[in-house]
XYZ file of C-alpha atoms in Angstrom:
418
model
C 173.861 83.040 78.886
C 176.315 82.668 75.926
C 178.578 85.356 74.744
C 176.421 85.978 71.638
C 173.500 86.656 73.860
C 175.411 88.999 76.056
C 176.829 90.706 72.976
C 173.114 91.557 71.868
C 172.304 92.357 75.337
C 174.987 94.947 75.891
C 174.046 96.405 72.343
C 170.462 96.900 73.530
C 171.727 98.688 76.557
C 173.768 100.845 74.372
C 177.070 99.351 76.181
C 178.829 99.066 72.679
C 182.488 98.906 74.360
C 181.177 95.748 76.503
C 179.365 94.330 73.418
C 182.719 94.279 71.477
C 184.680 92.523 74.492
C 181.812 89.797 74.484
C 181.931 89.544 70.851
C 185.765 88.574 70.806
C 184.847 85.855 73.246
C 181.990 84.689 71.460
C 184.140 83.953 68.149
C 186.486 82.051 70.431
C 183.963 80.107 72.588
C 180.420 80.011 71.227
C 179.182 77.169 68.817
C 179.439 77.850 65.041
C 175.531 77.826 64.891
C 175.546 80.361 67.573
C 178.038 82.615 65.765
C 176.221 82.387 62.562
C 172.866 83.563 64.249
C 174.761 86.295 65.864
C 176.261 87.464 62.401
C 172.841 87.707 60.980
C 171.406 89.436 63.866
C 174.273 91.926 64.038
C 173.782 92.660 60.354
C 170.220 93.329 60.639
C 170.898 95.769 63.407
C 173.407 97.686 61.172
C 176.726 96.375 62.996
C 178.136 95.261 59.594
C 181.779 95.290 60.598
C 181.141 92.850 63.566
C 179.050 90.735 61.263
C 181.675 90.723 58.707
C 184.309 89.366 61.189
C 181.842 86.686 62.236
C 181.013 85.295 58.721
C 184.896 85.559 57.932
C 185.771 83.426 61.056
C 183.264 81.052 59.996
C 184.346 80.832 56.510
C 187.920 80.012 57.622
C 186.440 76.955 59.350
C 184.074 75.962 56.425
C 185.620 77.368 53.114
C 183.198 75.410 50.977
C 180.180 77.031 52.721
C 178.904 79.055 49.907
C 176.038 80.841 52.008
C 178.969 82.675 54.124
C 180.179 83.864 50.840
C 177.027 85.430 49.810
C 176.620 87.044 53.194
C 180.132 88.552 53.148
C 179.283 89.779 49.384
C 176.145 91.313 50.509
C 178.267 93.175 53.333
C 180.956 94.115 50.725
C 178.280 95.704 48.606
C 176.807 97.834 51.378
C 180.454 99.047 52.002
C 181.082 99.899 48.384
C 183.601 97.207 48.011
C 182.436 95.881 44.730
C 185.514 93.897 43.751
C 185.543 92.048 47.030
C 181.943 91.249 46.440
C 182.537 89.947 42.881
C 185.253 87.673 44.293
C 183.042 86.035 46.739
C 180.269 85.598 44.118
C 182.471 84.421 41.362
C 183.516 81.410 43.406
C 179.976 80.156 43.828
C 179.121 77.478 41.178
C 175.652 76.741 39.597
C 175.499 73.456 41.372
C 175.868 75.131 44.626
C 172.685 75.415 47.009
C 173.684 78.868 47.512
C 173.802 79.767 43.883
C 170.104 81.047 43.716
C 170.917 83.540 46.679
C 174.492 84.564 44.818
C 172.443 85.421 41.926
C 170.308 87.692 43.685
C 173.141 89.370 45.657
C 174.910 89.673 42.224
C 171.867 91.427 40.646
C 171.867 94.003 43.594
C 175.688 94.596 43.038
C 175.053 95.257 39.483
C 172.177 97.577 39.978
C 174.229 99.579 42.452
C 176.782 99.883 39.552
C 174.354 101.051 37.126
C 174.264 97.857 35.097
C 170.705 97.447 35.000
C 170.643 95.060 32.040
C 172.958 92.750 33.676
C 171.107 92.907 36.969
C 167.744 92.117 35.072
C 169.582 89.026 33.544
C 170.626 87.695 36.966
C 167.089 87.950 38.247
C 165.677 86.464 35.414
C 168.053 83.721 35.516
C 167.175 83.367 39.329
C 163.412 83.397 38.436
C 163.797 80.560 35.866
C 165.402 78.475 38.598
C 162.659 79.321 41.087
C 159.641 80.659 39.477
C 157.560 80.467 42.433
C 159.914 82.309 44.686
C 158.100 85.685 45.621
C 161.314 87.530 46.787
C 162.923 87.020 43.396
C 159.734 88.370 41.582
C 159.686 91.221 44.123
C 163.477 92.113 43.572
C 162.598 92.116 39.742
C 159.580 94.506 40.197
C 161.773 96.749 42.321
C 164.547 96.885 39.657
C 161.936 97.892 37.174
C 160.293 100.353 39.463
C 163.779 102.094 40.333
C 164.795 102.203 36.556
C 161.473 103.697 35.830
C 160.128 100.920 33.809
C 156.878 101.143 35.504
C 154.829 99.015 32.809
C 157.084 96.111 33.531
C 156.798 96.338 37.029
C 153.023 96.570 37.253
C 152.136 93.050 36.524
C 154.565 91.757 38.870
C 153.453 93.861 41.736
C 149.711 93.045 40.931
C 150.435 89.310 40.736
C 151.985 89.459 44.258
C 149.075 91.607 45.455
C 146.720 89.059 44.329
C 148.439 86.158 46.033
C 148.153 87.829 49.301
C 151.179 89.664 49.545
C 150.723 93.428 50.505
C 154.306 93.959 52.062
C 157.392 92.578 51.350
C 160.742 93.598 53.127
C 158.742 96.655 54.748
C 157.721 97.789 51.206
C 154.032 98.376 50.697
C 153.138 96.813 47.374
C 149.830 98.635 46.903
C 151.552 101.646 47.282
C 154.176 100.532 44.770
C 151.549 99.325 42.195
C 149.527 102.592 42.782
C 152.596 104.718 42.052
C 153.566 102.574 39.014
C 150.189 103.112 37.659
C 150.535 106.909 38.333
C 154.093 107.330 37.052
C 153.105 105.425 33.638
C 150.089 107.816 33.277
C 147.459 105.207 34.092
C 145.892 107.891 36.564
C 142.141 106.037 36.966
C 143.788 102.800 38.136
C 146.444 104.662 40.189
C 143.864 106.366 42.266
C 141.879 103.080 43.002
C 145.209 102.010 44.707
C 146.739 105.202 46.236
C 143.286 105.758 47.958
C 143.524 102.532 49.681
C 146.567 103.586 51.574
C 145.877 105.394 54.911
C 146.965 108.868 55.052
C 149.393 108.068 57.824
C 150.972 105.321 55.910
C 151.825 107.431 52.909
C 155.334 108.905 52.201
C 155.786 112.103 50.805
C 156.309 110.905 47.344
C 152.903 108.865 47.471
C 151.234 111.704 48.902
C 152.577 113.908 46.005
C 151.577 111.420 43.269
C 148.080 111.229 44.822
C 147.735 114.963 44.296
C 149.293 114.631 40.717
C 146.905 111.758 40.115
C 143.919 113.787 41.301
C 144.778 116.753 39.180
C 145.273 114.778 36.012
C 141.616 113.333 36.572
C 140.263 116.851 37.133
C 139.549 116.401 40.850
C 141.132 119.697 41.416
C 139.773 120.391 45.061
C 140.986 116.837 46.124
C 144.316 117.571 44.600
C 144.611 120.988 46.324
C 143.677 119.133 49.532
C 146.416 116.520 48.991
C 149.134 119.130 48.051
C 148.205 121.297 50.952
C 148.556 118.255 53.467
C 151.896 117.495 52.131
C 152.997 121.162 52.331
C 151.817 121.472 55.843
C 153.456 118.083 56.930
C 156.617 118.462 54.886
C 157.313 122.027 53.982
C 160.649 121.292 52.837
C 159.130 119.084 49.795
C 159.813 122.043 47.416
C 157.972 120.305 44.432
C 154.851 120.709 46.028
C 154.627 124.442 45.942
C 154.609 124.627 42.130
C 151.912 122.033 41.533
C 149.679 123.461 44.390
C 150.070 126.757 42.735
C 148.846 125.475 39.394
C 145.888 123.835 41.161
C 145.164 126.969 42.607
C 145.333 128.747 39.379
C 142.875 126.112 37.848
C 140.442 127.313 40.477
C 140.785 130.997 39.508
C 142.720 131.520 42.749
C 145.692 133.598 41.350
C 146.649 135.423 44.322
C 146.593 132.531 46.420
C 148.786 130.715 43.674
C 151.354 133.543 43.696
C 151.450 133.515 47.615
C 152.201 129.731 47.423
C 155.053 130.195 45.024
C 156.547 132.796 47.166
C 156.273 130.390 49.945
C 158.367 127.828 48.005
C 160.817 130.218 46.825
C 161.499 130.776 50.800
C 161.907 127.220 50.934
C 164.097 126.436 47.818
C 165.584 129.793 46.720
C 167.298 128.060 43.726
C 164.253 126.707 42.127
C 164.251 128.104 38.690
C 160.752 126.832 37.781
C 159.288 128.669 40.881
C 160.374 131.920 39.857
C 159.167 131.239 36.168
C 155.713 130.406 37.371
C 155.639 133.361 39.895
C 156.657 135.577 37.143
C 153.809 134.244 34.867
C 151.167 134.551 37.792
C 152.340 138.333 38.725
C 151.962 139.266 35.089
C 148.464 137.847 35.018
C 147.569 139.901 38.315
C 148.904 142.942 36.522
C 152.130 143.028 38.599
C 154.663 143.402 35.838
C 157.155 144.829 37.929
C 157.109 141.718 40.320
C 156.873 139.559 37.215
C 160.343 141.148 35.916
C 161.714 141.015 39.309
C 161.469 137.093 39.488
C 162.717 136.546 35.978
C 165.703 138.965 36.763
C 166.557 136.652 39.878
C 166.117 133.408 37.934
C 168.486 134.903 35.074
C 171.069 135.897 37.691
C 171.138 132.279 38.734
C 171.022 130.642 35.180
C 172.328 133.169 33.014
C 172.544 130.805 29.934
C 168.833 129.694 30.569
C 167.328 130.754 27.258
C 163.887 129.932 28.288
C 164.127 132.648 31.079
C 165.670 135.161 28.640
C 162.833 134.656 26.291
C 160.155 135.089 29.019
C 161.770 138.066 30.236
C 162.211 139.409 26.644
C 158.615 138.910 25.897
C 157.636 140.540 29.217
C 159.948 143.677 28.428
C 158.233 143.900 24.917
C 154.760 143.821 26.614
C 155.881 146.569 29.014
C 157.253 148.763 26.050
C 160.842 148.451 27.555
C 162.284 148.162 23.967
C 165.649 149.531 24.621
C 165.929 147.436 27.739
C 164.996 144.401 25.777
C 167.647 145.151 22.958
C 170.356 145.371 25.771
C 169.288 142.168 26.998
C 169.087 140.255 23.989
C 172.331 141.674 22.348
C 174.484 139.715 24.980
C 173.242 136.472 23.618
C 173.806 137.155 19.634
C 177.452 135.630 20.173
C 176.235 132.291 21.124
C 176.621 129.273 18.612
C 173.196 128.394 18.648
C 170.905 131.489 18.749
C 167.049 130.651 19.365
C 165.248 132.579 16.412
C 162.849 133.814 18.953
C 165.743 136.313 19.886
C 165.837 137.549 16.226
C 162.101 138.300 16.331
C 161.934 139.944 19.625
C 165.038 142.153 18.444
C 163.166 143.000 15.237
C 159.860 143.950 17.132
C 161.831 146.303 19.601
C 163.697 148.034 16.693
C 160.570 148.346 14.900
C 158.885 149.904 17.977
C 161.830 152.309 18.119
C 161.212 153.231 14.371
C 164.875 151.752 13.506
C 163.742 149.829 10.381
C 167.043 149.043 9.117
C 167.815 146.960 12.208
C 164.330 145.578 12.455
C 164.453 144.369 9.010
C 167.762 142.529 9.682
C 166.411 140.737 12.566
C 162.868 139.924 11.022
C 164.821 138.525 8.122
C 166.916 136.407 10.370
C 163.902 135.217 12.146
C 161.789 134.357 9.119
C 164.475 131.789 8.149
C 163.504 129.587 11.051
C 160.161 130.545 12.506
C 157.088 129.689 10.548
C 154.228 129.960 13.465
C 151.092 131.718 12.529
C 151.853 134.334 15.333
C 155.061 135.235 13.587
C 153.593 135.126 10.014
C 150.977 137.477 11.145
C 153.256 139.767 12.813
C 155.963 139.760 10.010
C 152.990 140.613 7.509
C 152.073 143.625 9.235
C 155.746 144.621 9.965
C 156.848 144.421 6.383
C 153.775 146.330 5.351
C 154.723 149.148 7.565
C 158.650 148.781 6.393
C 157.343 149.443 2.919
C 158.290 146.022 1.536
C 154.863 144.953 0.056
C 156.284 141.921 -1.687
C 157.199 140.359 1.442
C 154.217 141.490 3.315
C 152.346 139.775 0.652
C 154.092 136.664 0.945
C 153.593 136.160 4.680
C 149.943 137.190 4.319
C 149.476 134.512 1.784
C 151.150 132.213 3.694
C 149.322 132.910 6.926
C 145.844 132.740 4.970
C 146.619 129.160 3.902
C 145.712 128.181 7.440
C 143.633 131.035 8.616
C 141.515 131.746 5.469
C 138.902 133.593 7.390
C 140.939 136.021 9.487
C 139.363 139.302 8.298
C 142.325 141.482 9.347
C 144.667 139.534 7.108
C 142.142 139.302 4.402
C 141.891 143.262 4.303
C 145.574 143.544 4.452
C 145.814 141.023 1.376
C 143.450 143.002 -0.533
C 145.360 146.311 0.336
C 148.532 144.751 -0.864
C 147.062 143.689 -4.505
C 147.068 147.383 -5.313
């Protein structure tokens, strides 16, 4: 038995100290071919430090062997030693037999650095040198997939599958293709591929995307089944709960939807979207105190989140808590950029408290930025009640341009003519 074989044997037994002893002897006594094979095996097993030493030993003996440089560059990338990796790669010239592999390793390096365009250039250069090399096409598809350019990844994955490649480097290409279709909004094509994957082979992201795809295609019961399975098998996959709740809501199962969101909050107490949706559903169920409680918790976590502020403000107005709403919104009036909805809601609150001086001030401020039909109608009624018939008529007329058959506004228009 060679020393290299003893190293691997001791590793298999878990005797790592003995393995290291045999490793030292292997570098001194085994053949170079044996050391190279050992280095490859060690790297594949995750023993990158020993693999690195083996490759470095060989490089000292064969300084012009570029394949050793690419191997060492690959290890350097995995260790975060980018400068070291570049040093190895830059010494490999285009006439080298290892140049193609160097391009692939370079592409990996630049991808880890977030330099995706450079990574793409390296892969396209490699593809130009070896257009039939499947691993290069796969690497290019993976790059596009990882940077969310799914439409560019799709034809490459599809071509690889048509050539009989269903898995490369332990990556399921059918799954990748289905996910790419789904994430690019091509749900019908996505479903055809995602359903081909056995349920036990789907990872959490794929199971989740299957549910999304089914929901988008109107297969609500199937979507619920997919989301429920993901929730049961991976309860910490927090995103599931909001989508499962939406699917339940679509089926009219509001209480079940709210319970699901409560389960989600127990898993991820800092997920603001869960609180927002829980508040919305609680309000629909008539549980307004609960709806307010969820928004107050969310606002305590993100006090500058204006979406939550506006949701809470709208709810307080619906509940008739006008003074509480004024207290809430006043804290946000000193911000550099104020959402005009805050002005409108303050105006509505002051109007309901018969404080027309302040109400007019905020309706005037809101009218400079809001032109929705809902605001135009409300403003018309407000200014009529405030005694400003000219402004009331202006808002009525503007509203009726888009809604000429609104009987209430037509009556108000007639009233304001006299």
